[in-house]
Coordinates of C-alpha atoms in Angstrom, one line a residue:
X1 CA 122.1 99.5 131.4
X2 CA 122.4 102.8 129.8
X3 CA 124.7 103.8 127.6
X4 CA 127.1 106.7 125.8
X5 CA 127.3 106.4 122.2
X6 CA 130.5 106.7 120.1
X7 CA 130.0 108.7 116.7
X8 CA 130.4 106.0 114.7
X9 CA 128.1 103.9 112.0
X10 CA 130.1 101.5 109.6
X11 CA 127.5 100.9 106.5
X12 CA 129.5 97.5 105.5
X13 CA 128.8 96.1 109.6
X14 CA 125.7 97.9 109.7
X15 CA 125.9 98.3 112.9
X16 CA 126.6 101.3 115.8
X17 CA 128.8 101.1 118.2
X18 CA 128.3 102.2 121.9
X19 CA 130.4 102.3 124.7
X20 CA 128.9 101.4 128.1
X21 CA 129.7 104.8 130.3
X22 CA 126.7 106.1 132.8
X23 CA 123.1 106.6 133.0
X24 CA 123.1 109.7 130.5
X25 CA 121.9 108.7 127.1
X26 CA 123.4 108.0 123.8
X27 CA 124.2 110.2 121.2
X28 CA 124.1 108.3 118.1
X29 CA 124.1 110.2 115.3
X30 CA 126.8 112.7 116.4
X31 CA 125.2 116.2 116.4
X32 CA 127.7 119.1 115.0
X33 CA 129.0 121.8 116.5
X34 CA 126.4 124.3 115.1
X35 CA 123.8 125.8 117.4
X36 CA 120.9 125.6 114.8
X37 CA 121.6 121.9 114.6
X38 CA 118.1 120.1 116.1
X39 CA 120.1 117.8 117.9
X40 CA 122.5 119.9 119.5
X41 CA 120.2 121.4 122.4
X42 CA 120.3 121.4 126.1
X43 CA 117.8 119.6 128.8
X44 CA 116.7 123.7 129.6
X45 CA 113.9 125.2 130.8
X46 CA 112.2 127.6 127.7
X47 CA 113.1 131.3 127.4
X48 CA 116.1 130.4 129.9
X49 CA 119.3 129.6 127.8
X50 CA 122.2 127.7 128.9
X51 CA 125.4 128.9 128.9
X52 CA 128.9 127.5 129.3
X53 CA 128.6 128.6 133.0
X54 CA 124.9 127.1 133.8
X55 CA 121.4 127.9 133.5
X56 CA 120.2 131.0 134.3
X57 CA 116.4 130.7 135.8
X58 CA 115.7 133.7 136.5
X59 CA 116.2 135.6 133.1
X60 CA 113.0 136.5 131.2
X61 CA 111.8 134.7 128.9
X62 CA 113.5 134.9 125.6
X63 CA 112.0 133.5 122.7
X64 CA 115.2 133.2 120.7
X65 CA 116.4 130.5 123.2
X66 CA 113.4 128.7 122.4
X67 CA 113.9 127.5 119.1
X68 CA 115.3 124.2 119.4
X69 CA 115.1 123.7 123.0
X70 CA 114.3 120.2 124.0
X71 CA 110.5 121.6 125.0
X72 CA 109.8 123.0 121.7
X73 CA 111.1 120.1 119.8
X74 CA 108.8 118.1 121.3
X75 CA 106.1 120.9 120.8
X76 CA 106.9 120.6 117.2
X77 CA 106.5 116.3 117.5
X78 CA 102.9 117.1 119.4
X79 CA 101.9 119.8 117.0
X80 CA 102.5 117.4 114.0
X81 CA 101.5 114.4 115.8
X82 CA 97.6 116.7 116.6
X83 CA 97.6 117.2 112.8
X84 CA 98.1 113.3 112.3
X85 CA 95.1 112.4 114.9
X86 CA 92.8 115.0 112.7
X87 CA 94.3 113.1 109.2
X88 CA 93.8 110.2 110.7
X89 CA 90.4 110.3 111.7
X90 CA 89.6 112.4 108.2
X91 CA 89.7 109.1 106.2
X92 CA 87.6 106.4 108.6
X93 CA 85.3 109.4 109.8
X94 CA 82.2 108.8 107.5
X95 CA 82.3 105.0 107.6
X96 CA 79.4 104.9 110.3
X97 CA 77.3 106.9 108.2
X98 CA 77.9 105.2 104.7
X99 CA 74.1 104.5 104.5
X100 CA 73.1 107.9 105.5
X101 CA 75.1 109.8 103.0
X102 CA 74.3 107.3 100.1
X103 CA 70.6 108.3 100.5
X104 CA 71.3 111.8 101.0
X105 CA 73.5 112.0 97.9
X106 CA 71.4 109.6 95.8
X107 CA 74.5 107.2 95.5
X108 CA 74.8 103.3 96.3
X109 CA 77.1 102.3 99.5
X110 CA 79.3 101.2 97.5
X111 CA 79.9 104.5 95.9
X112 CA 80.6 106.4 99.2
X113 CA 82.9 103.8 100.1
X114 CA 84.8 104.0 96.7
X115 CA 85.4 107.8 97.2
X116 CA 86.9 106.9 100.3
X117 CA 89.3 104.7 98.3
X118 CA 90.3 107.2 95.8
X119 CA 91.4 109.1 98.7
X120 CA 93.7 106.6 99.7
X121 CA 94.9 107.0 95.9
X122 CA 95.5 110.3 96.5
X123 CA 97.5 109.7 99.3
X124 CA 99.9 107.4 97.4
X125 CA 100.2 109.7 94.7
X126 CA 100.6 112.7 96.8
X127 CA 103.8 110.7 98.5
X128 CA 105.6 110.4 95.3
X129 CA 106.1 113.6 95.1
X130 CA 105.4 115.3 99.1
X131 CA 109.0 113.2 100.7
X132 CA 111.3 113.7 97.3
X133 CA 110.1 117.7 97.8
X134 CA 110.6 117.5 101.4
X135 CA 113.9 115.6 100.9
X136 CA 115.5 118.3 98.4
X137 CA 113.9 121.5 99.8
X138 CA 112.8 120.8 103.7
X139 CA 110.0 119.5 105.7
X140 CA 108.4 123.5 106.7
X141 CA 107.0 124.1 103.5
X142 CA 105.8 120.8 102.7
X143 CA 104.0 120.4 105.6
X144 CA 102.2 123.9 105.2
X145 CA 101.4 123.8 101.9
X146 CA 99.5 119.8 102.8
X147 CA 97.8 121.6 106.1
X148 CA 96.4 124.3 103.6
X149 CA 95.1 121.3 101.3
X150 CA 93.3 120.0 104.0
X151 CA 92.0 123.2 105.3
X152 CA 90.6 123.7 102.1
X153 CA 89.2 120.0 101.2
X154 CA 87.2 120.4 104.7
X155 CA 85.7 123.8 103.9
X156 CA 84.7 122.2 100.3
X157 CA 83.7 119.2 102.0
X158 CA 81.2 121.4 104.6
X159 CA 80.0 123.1 101.5
X160 CA 79.1 120.1 99.2
X161 CA 75.7 119.1 97.7
X162 CA 76.3 116.3 95.1
X163 CA 78.4 113.6 94.7
X164 CA 81.3 115.2 92.6
X165 CA 82.2 117.7 94.5
X166 CA 81.7 115.4 97.4
X167 CA 84.6 113.1 95.9
X168 CA 86.6 115.8 94.3
X169 CA 86.8 117.1 98.4
X170 CA 88.2 113.7 99.1
X171 CA 90.8 113.4 96.6
X172 CA 92.0 117.4 97.4
X173 CA 92.1 115.9 101.0
X174 CA 94.3 112.8 99.9
X175 CA 96.5 115.1 98.6
X176 CA 97.4 116.7 101.8
X177 CA 97.1 113.5 103.9
X178 CA 100.3 112.0 102.9
X179 CA 102.9 114.1 104.7
X180 CA 101.3 113.9 108.0
X181 CA 101.3 110.0 107.9
X182 CA 104.8 109.3 106.8
X183 CA 106.8 112.5 106.7
X184 CA 106.5 112.7 110.7
X185 CA 108.8 109.5 110.9
X186 CA 111.8 111.7 109.5
X187 CA 110.9 114.8 111.4
X188 CA 111.4 112.5 114.8
X189 CA 114.7 111.2 113.0
X190 CA 116.1 114.9 112.3
X191 CA 115.6 116.1 116.3
X192 CA 116.1 113.1 118.0
X193 CA 119.1 110.4 118.9
X194 CA 118.6 106.9 118.2
X195 CA 117.6 106.0 122.0
X196 CA 115.2 108.6 122.2
X197 CA 113.3 107.8 118.8
X198 CA 111.2 104.8 119.4
X199 CA 109.3 106.5 122.6
X200 CA 108.6 109.7 120.0
X201 CA 107.4 107.3 117.1
X202 CA 105.0 105.7 119.5
X203 CA 104.1 109.0 120.9
X204 CA 103.3 110.2 117.4
X205 CA 101.6 106.8 116.2
X206 CA 99.7 107.2 118.9
X207 CA 97.7 109.9 118.0
X208 CA 97.4 108.5 114.5
X209 CA 95.9 105.6 115.7
X210 CA 93.5 107.0 118.0
X211 CA 92.4 109.8 115.5
X212 CA 91.5 106.5 113.2
X213 CA 89.9 105.0 116.0
X214 CA 87.8 107.8 117.9
X215 CA 87.5 109.5 114.6
X216 CA 84.5 107.5 113.8
X217 CA 83.0 107.8 117.3
X218 CA 83.1 111.6 117.2
X219 CA 81.5 111.7 113.5
X220 CA 78.7 109.0 114.4
X221 CA 77.1 111.5 116.3
X222 CA 77.8 114.5 114.3
X223 CA 76.7 112.7 111.3
X224 CA 73.4 111.2 113.1
X225 CA 72.4 114.9 114.4
X226 CA 73.8 117.4 112.4
X227 CA 75.0 115.4 109.0
X228 CA 77.7 114.4 107.3
X229 CA 78.6 118.3 106.5
X230 CA 79.4 119.2 109.9
X231 CA 81.7 116.4 110.0
X232 CA 83.9 118.2 107.7
X233 CA 83.6 121.4 109.1
X234 CA 84.9 120.3 112.4
X235 CA 87.9 119.0 110.6
X236 CA 88.3 122.2 109.0
X237 CA 88.5 124.1 112.6
X238 CA 91.2 121.8 113.9
X239 CA 93.1 122.0 110.4
X240 CA 93.2 125.8 110.5
X241 CA 94.3 126.3 114.1
X242 CA 97.0 123.4 113.9
X243 CA 98.1 124.9 110.9
X244 CA 98.6 128.0 112.3
X245 CA 100.1 126.7 114.8
X246 CA 102.8 125.1 112.6
X247 CA 103.3 128.1 110.8
X248 CA 104.5 130.3 114.2
X249 CA 105.7 127.3 116.2
X250 CA 107.6 124.6 114.2
X251 CA 110.9 125.7 112.1
X252 CA 112.4 123.7 109.6
X253 CA 113.8 120.2 111.0
X254 CA 116.0 119.2 107.9
X255 CA 120.0 119.9 108.5
X256 CA 122.7 119.4 106.8
X257 CA 125.1 118.1 109.4
X258 CA 128.6 118.8 108.9
X259 CA 130.9 116.0 111.1
X260 CA 131.9 117.4 114.5
X261 CA 134.9 119.2 113.9
X262 CA 135.7 118.7 117.9
X263 CA 137.0 114.8 116.9
X264 CA 140.5 114.4 116.1
X265 CA 141.3 113.1 113.0
X266 CA 143.1 110.1 115.3
X267 CA 140.1 109.2 116.7
X268 CA 138.0 109.1 113.5
X269 CA 141.1 107.0 111.9
X270 CA 141.1 104.5 114.6
X271 CA 137.4 104.3 114.8
X272 CA 137.2 103.5 111.6
X273 CA 139.8 100.7 111.2
X274 CA 138.5 98.5 114.3
X275 CA 140.8 96.0 115.1
X276 CA 139.5 92.3 114.6
X277 CA 140.3 88.4 116.0
X278 CA 139.1 85.2 115.0
X279 CA 136.8 83.8 117.1
X280 CA 135.3 80.1 116.1
X281 CA 136.3 80.8 112.7
X282 CA 134.6 84.6 112.5
X283 CA 136.1 87.8 112.3
X284 CA 134.3 89.6 115.4
X285 CA 135.2 93.3 115.4
X286 CA 136.6 94.6 118.5
X287 CA 136.2 98.1 120.1
X288 CA 139.6 99.9 120.2
X289 CA 141.4 99.6 123.2
X290 CA 141.0 103.1 124.5
X291 CA 139.7 103.5 128.1
X292 CA 136.7 105.3 129.1
X293 CA 138.6 107.9 130.9
X294 CA 140.3 108.7 128.3
X295 CA 137.7 109.3 126.2
X296 CA 136.1 111.9 129.4
X297 CA 139.6 113.8 128.9
X298 CA 139.6 114.1 125.1
X299 CA 136.5 117.3 124.9
X300 CA 138.6 119.0 127.2
X301 CA 141.7 118.8 125.7
X302 CA 140.5 119.8 122.5
X303 CA 139.0 122.6 124.2
X304 CA 141.9 123.6 125.7
X305 CA 144.0 123.4 122.4
X306 CA 141.4 125.1 120.1
X307 CA 141.5 128.2 123.2
X308 CA 145.1 128.2 122.6
X309 CA 145.2 128.8 118.9
X310 CA 142.1 131.0 119.5
X311 CA 139.4 129.4 117.9
X312 CA 136.0 130.0 118.6
X313 CA 134.1 126.7 119.6
X314 CA 131.1 127.9 117.5
X315 CA 131.4 129.9 114.6
X316 CA 127.8 129.7 113.1
X317 CA 125.5 132.2 114.7
X318 CA 122.2 130.8 116.3
X319 CA 118.8 131.9 114.0
X320 CA 116.7 133.8 115.7
X321 CA 112.8 133.1 116.3
X322 CA 111.8 135.5 113.4
X323 CA 114.2 134.1 111.0
X324 CA 113.3 130.5 112.3
X325 CA 109.8 131.4 110.7
X326 CA 111.2 131.6 106.8
X327 CA 109.1 128.9 104.9
X328 CA 112.0 128.3 102.5
X329 CA 115.4 127.6 104.0
X330 CA 117.4 126.2 100.9
X331 CA 118.2 122.8 99.6
X332 CA 119.2 120.1 101.6
X333 CA 120.2 117.6 98.5
X334 CA 122.2 117.8 95.6
X335 CA 120.3 115.3 94.0
X336 CA 117.6 116.5 91.3
X337 CA 114.0 116.3 92.4
X338 CA 113.3 113.7 89.7
X339 CA 115.7 111.4 90.8
X340 CA 115.1 111.6 94.6
X341 CA 111.3 110.6 93.0
X342 CA 112.6 107.6 90.7
X343 CA 114.6 106.4 94.4
X344 CA 111.8 104.6 96.1
X345 CA 111.2 102.3 93.7
X346 CA 115.3 101.2 93.6
X347 CA 114.5 100.9 96.9
X348 CA 112.7 97.8 96.9
X349 CA 115.9 95.9 95.6
X350 CA 116.9 96.5 99.8
X351 CA 115.6 93.3 101.6
X352 CA 114.3 95.3 104.5
X353 CA 112.6 98.1 102.5
X354 CA 110.3 95.1 100.7
X355 CA 109.6 93.4 104.6
X356 CA 108.7 96.9 105.6
X357 CA 106.2 97.5 102.6
X358 CA 105.0 93.9 102.8
X359 CA 104.5 94.0 106.6
X360 CA 103.0 97.6 106.9
X361 CA 101.0 97.5 104.0
X362 CA 99.0 94.7 104.9
X363 CA 98.8 95.4 108.5
X364 CA 97.6 98.9 108.1
X365 CA 95.4 98.2 104.6
X366 CA 93.7 95.2 106.7
X367 CA 92.6 97.4 109.8
X368 CA 91.8 100.0 107.8
X369 CA 89.2 97.7 105.9
X370 CA 87.2 97.6 109.1
X371 CA 85.7 100.9 109.1
X372 CA 84.7 100.3 105.5
X373 CA 82.6 97.2 106.4
X374 CA 81.7 98.3 110.2
X375 CA 78.8 100.5 108.6
X376 CA 77.2 97.4 106.8
X377 CA 77.7 94.8 109.2
X378 CA 76.7 96.0 112.4
X379 CA 73.7 98.0 110.5
X380 CA 72.4 95.0 109.6
X381 CA 70.8 92.0 111.5
X382 CA 71.5 90.5 114.6
X383 CA 72.9 93.8 115.5
X384 CA 70.9 96.5 113.9
X385 CA 73.0 99.1 115.4
X386 CA 72.3 103.2 114.6
X387 CA 75.2 105.2 112.9
X388 CA 76.2 106.6 116.7
X389 CA 76.2 102.7 117.8
X390 CA 78.1 102.0 115.0
X391 CA 81.1 104.7 115.5
X392 CA 80.8 103.5 119.5
X393 CA 82.1 100.0 118.3
X394 CA 85.5 102.0 118.0
X395 CA 85.8 102.6 121.8
X396 CA 87.6 98.8 121.8
X397 CA 90.5 99.5 118.9
X398 CA 91.1 102.9 120.6
X399 CA 91.5 101.6 124.1
X400 CA 93.7 98.8 123.2
X401 CA 95.7 101.0 120.9
X402 CA 96.6 103.6 123.5
X403 CA 97.4 101.2 125.9
X404 CA 99.8 99.4 123.1
X405 CA 101.4 102.8 122.0
X406 CA 101.7 103.5 125.6
X407 CA 103.8 100.2 126.2
X408 CA 105.5 99.7 122.6
X409 CA 107.6 102.4 122.4
X410 CA 109.6 102.6 125.8
X411 CA 109.3 98.6 125.9
X412 CA 111.2 98.7 122.3
X413 CA 114.1 101.3 124.0
X414 CA 114.7 99.2 126.7
X415 CA 114.7 95.7 124.5
X416 CA 117.7 97.8 122.2
X417 CA 119.5 98.9 125.0
X418 CA 119.2 95.2 126.7
X419 CA 120.0 93.5 123.9
X420 CA 122.7 96.1 122.8
X421 CA 124.7 95.2 126.0
X422 CA 124.5 91.9 125.2
X423 CA 125.7 92.2 121.8
X424 CA 129.1 93.6 123.8
X425 CA 128.2 97.3 122.8
X426 CA 127.1 97.2 119.2
X427 CA 123.4 97.8 118.8
X428 CA 122.0 96.6 115.4
X429 CA 118.6 98.1 114.0
X430 CA 117.0 94.4 113.6
X431 CA 116.7 94.8 117.7
X432 CA 113.8 96.4 117.2
X433 CA 111.9 93.8 115.4
X434 CA 111.5 91.7 118.7
X435 CA 107.9 93.1 119.4
X436 CA 106.6 92.1 116.0
X437 CA 106.1 88.5 118.1
X438 CA 103.4 90.6 119.9
X439 CA 102.2 92.3 117.4
X440 CA 101.6 88.7 115.3
X441 CA 100.2 86.8 118.0
X442 CA 97.4 90.0 118.7
X443 CA 97.0 89.7 114.7
X444 CA 96.2 86.2 114.0
X445 CA 93.7 86.7 117.0
X446 CA 91.9 89.5 115.9
X447 CA 91.5 88.8 111.8
X448 CA 90.6 85.0 112.4
X449 CA 88.5 86.1 115.3
X450 CA 86.2 89.0 113.8
X451 CA 85.7 86.7 110.6
X452 CA 84.6 83.6 112.8
X453 CA 82.5 85.9 115.2
X454 CA 80.4 87.8 112.8
X455 CA 79.7 84.7 110.9
X456 CA 78.6 82.9 113.9
X457 CA 76.4 85.9 115.2
X458 CA 77.6 85.9 118.0
X459 CA 77.0 88.7 121.0
X460 CA 78.3 92.3 120.1
X461 CA 81.3 92.0 122.5
X462 CA 83.1 89.6 120.3
X463 CA 83.6 91.2 117.0
X464 CA 84.4 94.3 118.9
X465 CA 87.1 92.8 120.9
X466 CA 88.6 91.2 117.9
X467 CA 88.4 94.2 116.0
X468 CA 90.5 95.8 118.9
X469 CA 93.2 93.3 119.0
X470 CA 93.6 94.0 115.3
X471 CA 94.4 97.9 116.1
X472 CA 96.5 96.9 119.3
X473 CA 98.6 94.7 116.5
X474 CA 98.8 97.6 114.5
X475 CA 100.3 99.8 117.2
X476 CA 103.3 97.1 118.0
X477 CA 103.9 96.9 114.2
X478 CA 104.2 100.1 113.8
X479 CA 107.0 100.9 116.2
X480 CA 108.8 97.9 115.0
X481 CA 108.4 98.7 111.1
X482 CA 109.1 102.8 111.5
X483 CA 112.0 102.4 114.3
X484 CA 113.8 99.6 112.2
X485 CA 113.5 102.0 108.9
X486 CA 114.4 105.0 110.8
X487 CA 117.7 102.9 112.1
X488 CA 118.6 100.9 109.4
X489 CA 118.1 103.6 106.6
X490 CA 118.8 106.9 108.1
X491 CA 120.4 108.6 105.0
X492 CA 117.2 107.2 103.0
X493 CA 114.6 108.4 105.2
X494 CA 112.4 110.4 103.2
X495 CA 112.7 107.8 100.0
X496 CA 112.3 104.7 102.4
X497 CA 109.2 105.6 103.8
X498 CA 107.6 107.1 100.3
X499 CA 108.8 103.1 99.4
X500 CA 106.9 101.3 102.4
X501 CA 103.8 103.8 102.3
X502 CA 103.4 103.4 98.5
X503 CA 101.4 100.2 100.3
X504 CA 98.5 103.3 99.8
X505 CA 98.3 101.6 95.7
X506 CA 97.7 98.5 97.9
X507 CA 95.0 99.6 100.1
X508 CA 93.0 101.4 96.9
X509 CA 93.1 97.7 95.5
X510 CA 91.4 96.1 98.2
X511 CA 89.6 98.9 99.7
X512 CA 87.8 99.9 96.4
X513 CA 86.3 96.2 96.6
X514 CA 85.7 95.0 99.9
X515 CA 82.3 95.6 100.2
X516 CA 81.6 93.8 97.2
X517 CA 83.6 91.1 98.2
X518 CA 82.2 90.8 101.8
X519 CA 78.5 90.7 99.9
X520 CA 79.8 88.0 97.6
X521 CA 81.9 85.5 100.0
X522 CA 80.7 86.6 103.2
X523 CA 82.9 87.8 106.7
X524 CA 84.2 84.4 107.7
X525 CA 85.9 83.9 104.4
X526 CA 87.3 87.6 103.7
X527 CA 88.9 87.9 107.5
X528 CA 90.3 84.2 107.0
X529 CA 91.7 84.9 103.9
X530 CA 93.2 88.6 105.3
X531 CA 94.6 86.8 108.2
X532 CA 96.5 84.6 106.5
X533 CA 98.0 87.3 104.2
X534 CA 98.6 88.6 107.7
X535 CA 100.7 85.8 109.0
X536 CA 102.4 85.0 105.9
X537 CA 103.9 88.7 105.6
X538 CA 104.5 88.6 109.2
X539 CA 106.4 85.5 109.4
X540 CA 108.7 87.8 106.7
X541 CA 110.5 88.8 109.6
X542 CA 112.5 85.9 110.7
X543 CA 114.7 85.7 107.8
X544 CA 115.3 89.6 108.5
X545 CA 116.2 89.0 111.9
X546 CA 118.9 86.6 110.8
X547 CA 120.0 88.1 107.5
X548 CA 118.9 91.6 107.4
X549 CA 122.5 93.0 108.9
X550 CA 124.2 90.8 106.2
X551 CA 121.8 91.9 103.5
X552 CA 122.1 95.4 104.1
X553 CA 126.2 94.9 104.1
X554 CA 126.1 93.3 100.2
X555 CA 123.6 96.0 99.2
X556 CA 126.3 98.7 100.4
X557 CA 129.0 96.7 97.9
X558 CA 126.9 97.4 95.0
X559 CA 128.8 100.3 93.5
X560 CA 126.2 101.7 90.6
X561 CA 123.1 101.4 93.6
X562 CA 125.6 103.5 96.6
X563 CA 126.3 105.9 93.9
X564 CA 122.4 106.7 92.6
X565 CA 121.5 106.6 96.4
X566 CA 124.4 109.4 97.1
X567 CA 122.8 113.0 97.2
X568 CA 126.3 114.1 96.3

C-alpha cells in the first residue's frame, strides 16, 4: 500500500497522518504554491517544462526549467554525495601509510595518528559554526566555502615537507569536512518528501562510507608508489572540479515555506482538531470523516473559485538559472546566530537527540578506529602486509557497505509504509528504528569477532570479514538514525545534526589514544570494550521505540524550551 499524505503534523501527538489512496507517493511536508519551492516540482524531462496543458517533449533545452526539476534535485544530491565520498576518504586515506609517513617526516607513528585525530577535532569545531550559519544564511555559501577550504588544504598537503605544515593542512581540511558529513541530510530534507528520504539518505551515505572504505585502497597504492603527497594531490583535483560543479549546478535549497494558500480554512480547522473516541481507556485520534472523493474534488473546486475571483494560482515568479547562481540569497531564520549556535547543547534535553548522539557517535567512532589500527596490526607478524596490501583490507567493508546501503534505504521506506498501514494511516518517526536490529547483530559480530581473530592470529580472512561486518552495521544504523532525526525534528534539522555530530569530540578523545591503548592492552581487550559499549548504546533504541513519541509530546509542552527553539 502506498499513500497520499495530508498536510498535517501534530506536534503534541508527534505523528503524521496519511490518507490511504493510490500508488502515487505521499506529500509530507505539503509544498507551497511557489514555483521556487524545492518540493514543488514535477517529474519532467530535463529542459522540457510542464504546463497545465501537459509536457512538451519537443521543445528545445531550457536551462531555467531545470533549476528545480527532479533531475536537478537528484544531481545536487549526486554532487554533494561525491564530495562526501572524497571527504570520507580524506580522513583515513593516510592510515595504510602511517609507518612510511612517520619515517619520511621523522616523527613517531603515534604522532601521525594524532594528526588525524586533530582533524576529527577540527570537524567538531567547524560544525558548531557551519551548520548554524547554514540555518541562518543558507546552505549554498557554507558548501562553497567548505569546498574551497578542502581544495586549499589538499594543495597544501601536496606541498608539505615537515610535520608542522602537515598538521596545519589536516586541521584546515577538518574545518572544511564538517558540512559534507552532516549538512547533506538537511539538504535532503529540503528537497524530498518524507517517503523519499530514506532512500536518498542511504544513497548519500553509500558514497560517504564508500569513501571511507575505498579511499585507503586507492591511497595505499598512491603512497607506496608515488608518496603521500600525491594522495593529497588527487584529492585536490576532485575537490576543485566538484566545487566548481557545486557552484554552477547546485542552487540554494533552503526555503521559507508559506502554507499552501489553496488549503481552505475549514480543512485546516478540521485537521487541527481531530475527533477522538475512547478505546480501552485511551484516547485514540480518528481521522475526520471526509471521504477521499471529497478530497479529490477539493483542489478543482478551489481552483474554480480562485479563477472566478480572478486570483492567479501562482503569484511568485520562478527564478532564472542565472539568478539561482547567487551565493547569498538572504536570511532563513529570524533567530540570532549566537542563539542558533547554543541550541545544539540544549537539544540534549531531547531524549531522541541524546539517543542519536550516543548510538551514532559510538558506531562511527569505533568504525573509524579500524583505519587507525589496521596499519599497525597488519604490518606486523603474522600478517606482514605491505602498504598496498593493508589498503586492500578495505575491500571487505567497501563491498558489505555498498550492499547494506542498497538494501537499508528502500527497505526502511517500505517498513515505514507497512507500519503506517498497520497504524491506521498514522506515520510515526519511530518506524525508522526497526532496522537497528540488523545493525545491532552485525556490529556485535564484527567488534567481538575482529578482536578475537586478531588476538588468536587466525587467517587474515577472519579479521578482514569481521571488519566488513562493522561497516555493514554502520550503514544500517546511519539510515535509521538520520531518517529518525529528519522526520522527528524537521524544524530543528541543522541544530539536531550538530548535536548528533558533536560525537567528533568523543571521536577525538578515543582516536587520540587508540594506538597507545592497543599497544598496552592488546587487540582482544580493546575490541571487547568497544563492542560492549556498542551493545549498550544500541539497546537504548528499545526505550526510544516505546517512549519516543510520548517524550516528544511532553518536550513540546515545555514552554521555555519551545520558545527558545522557535526562530521567530
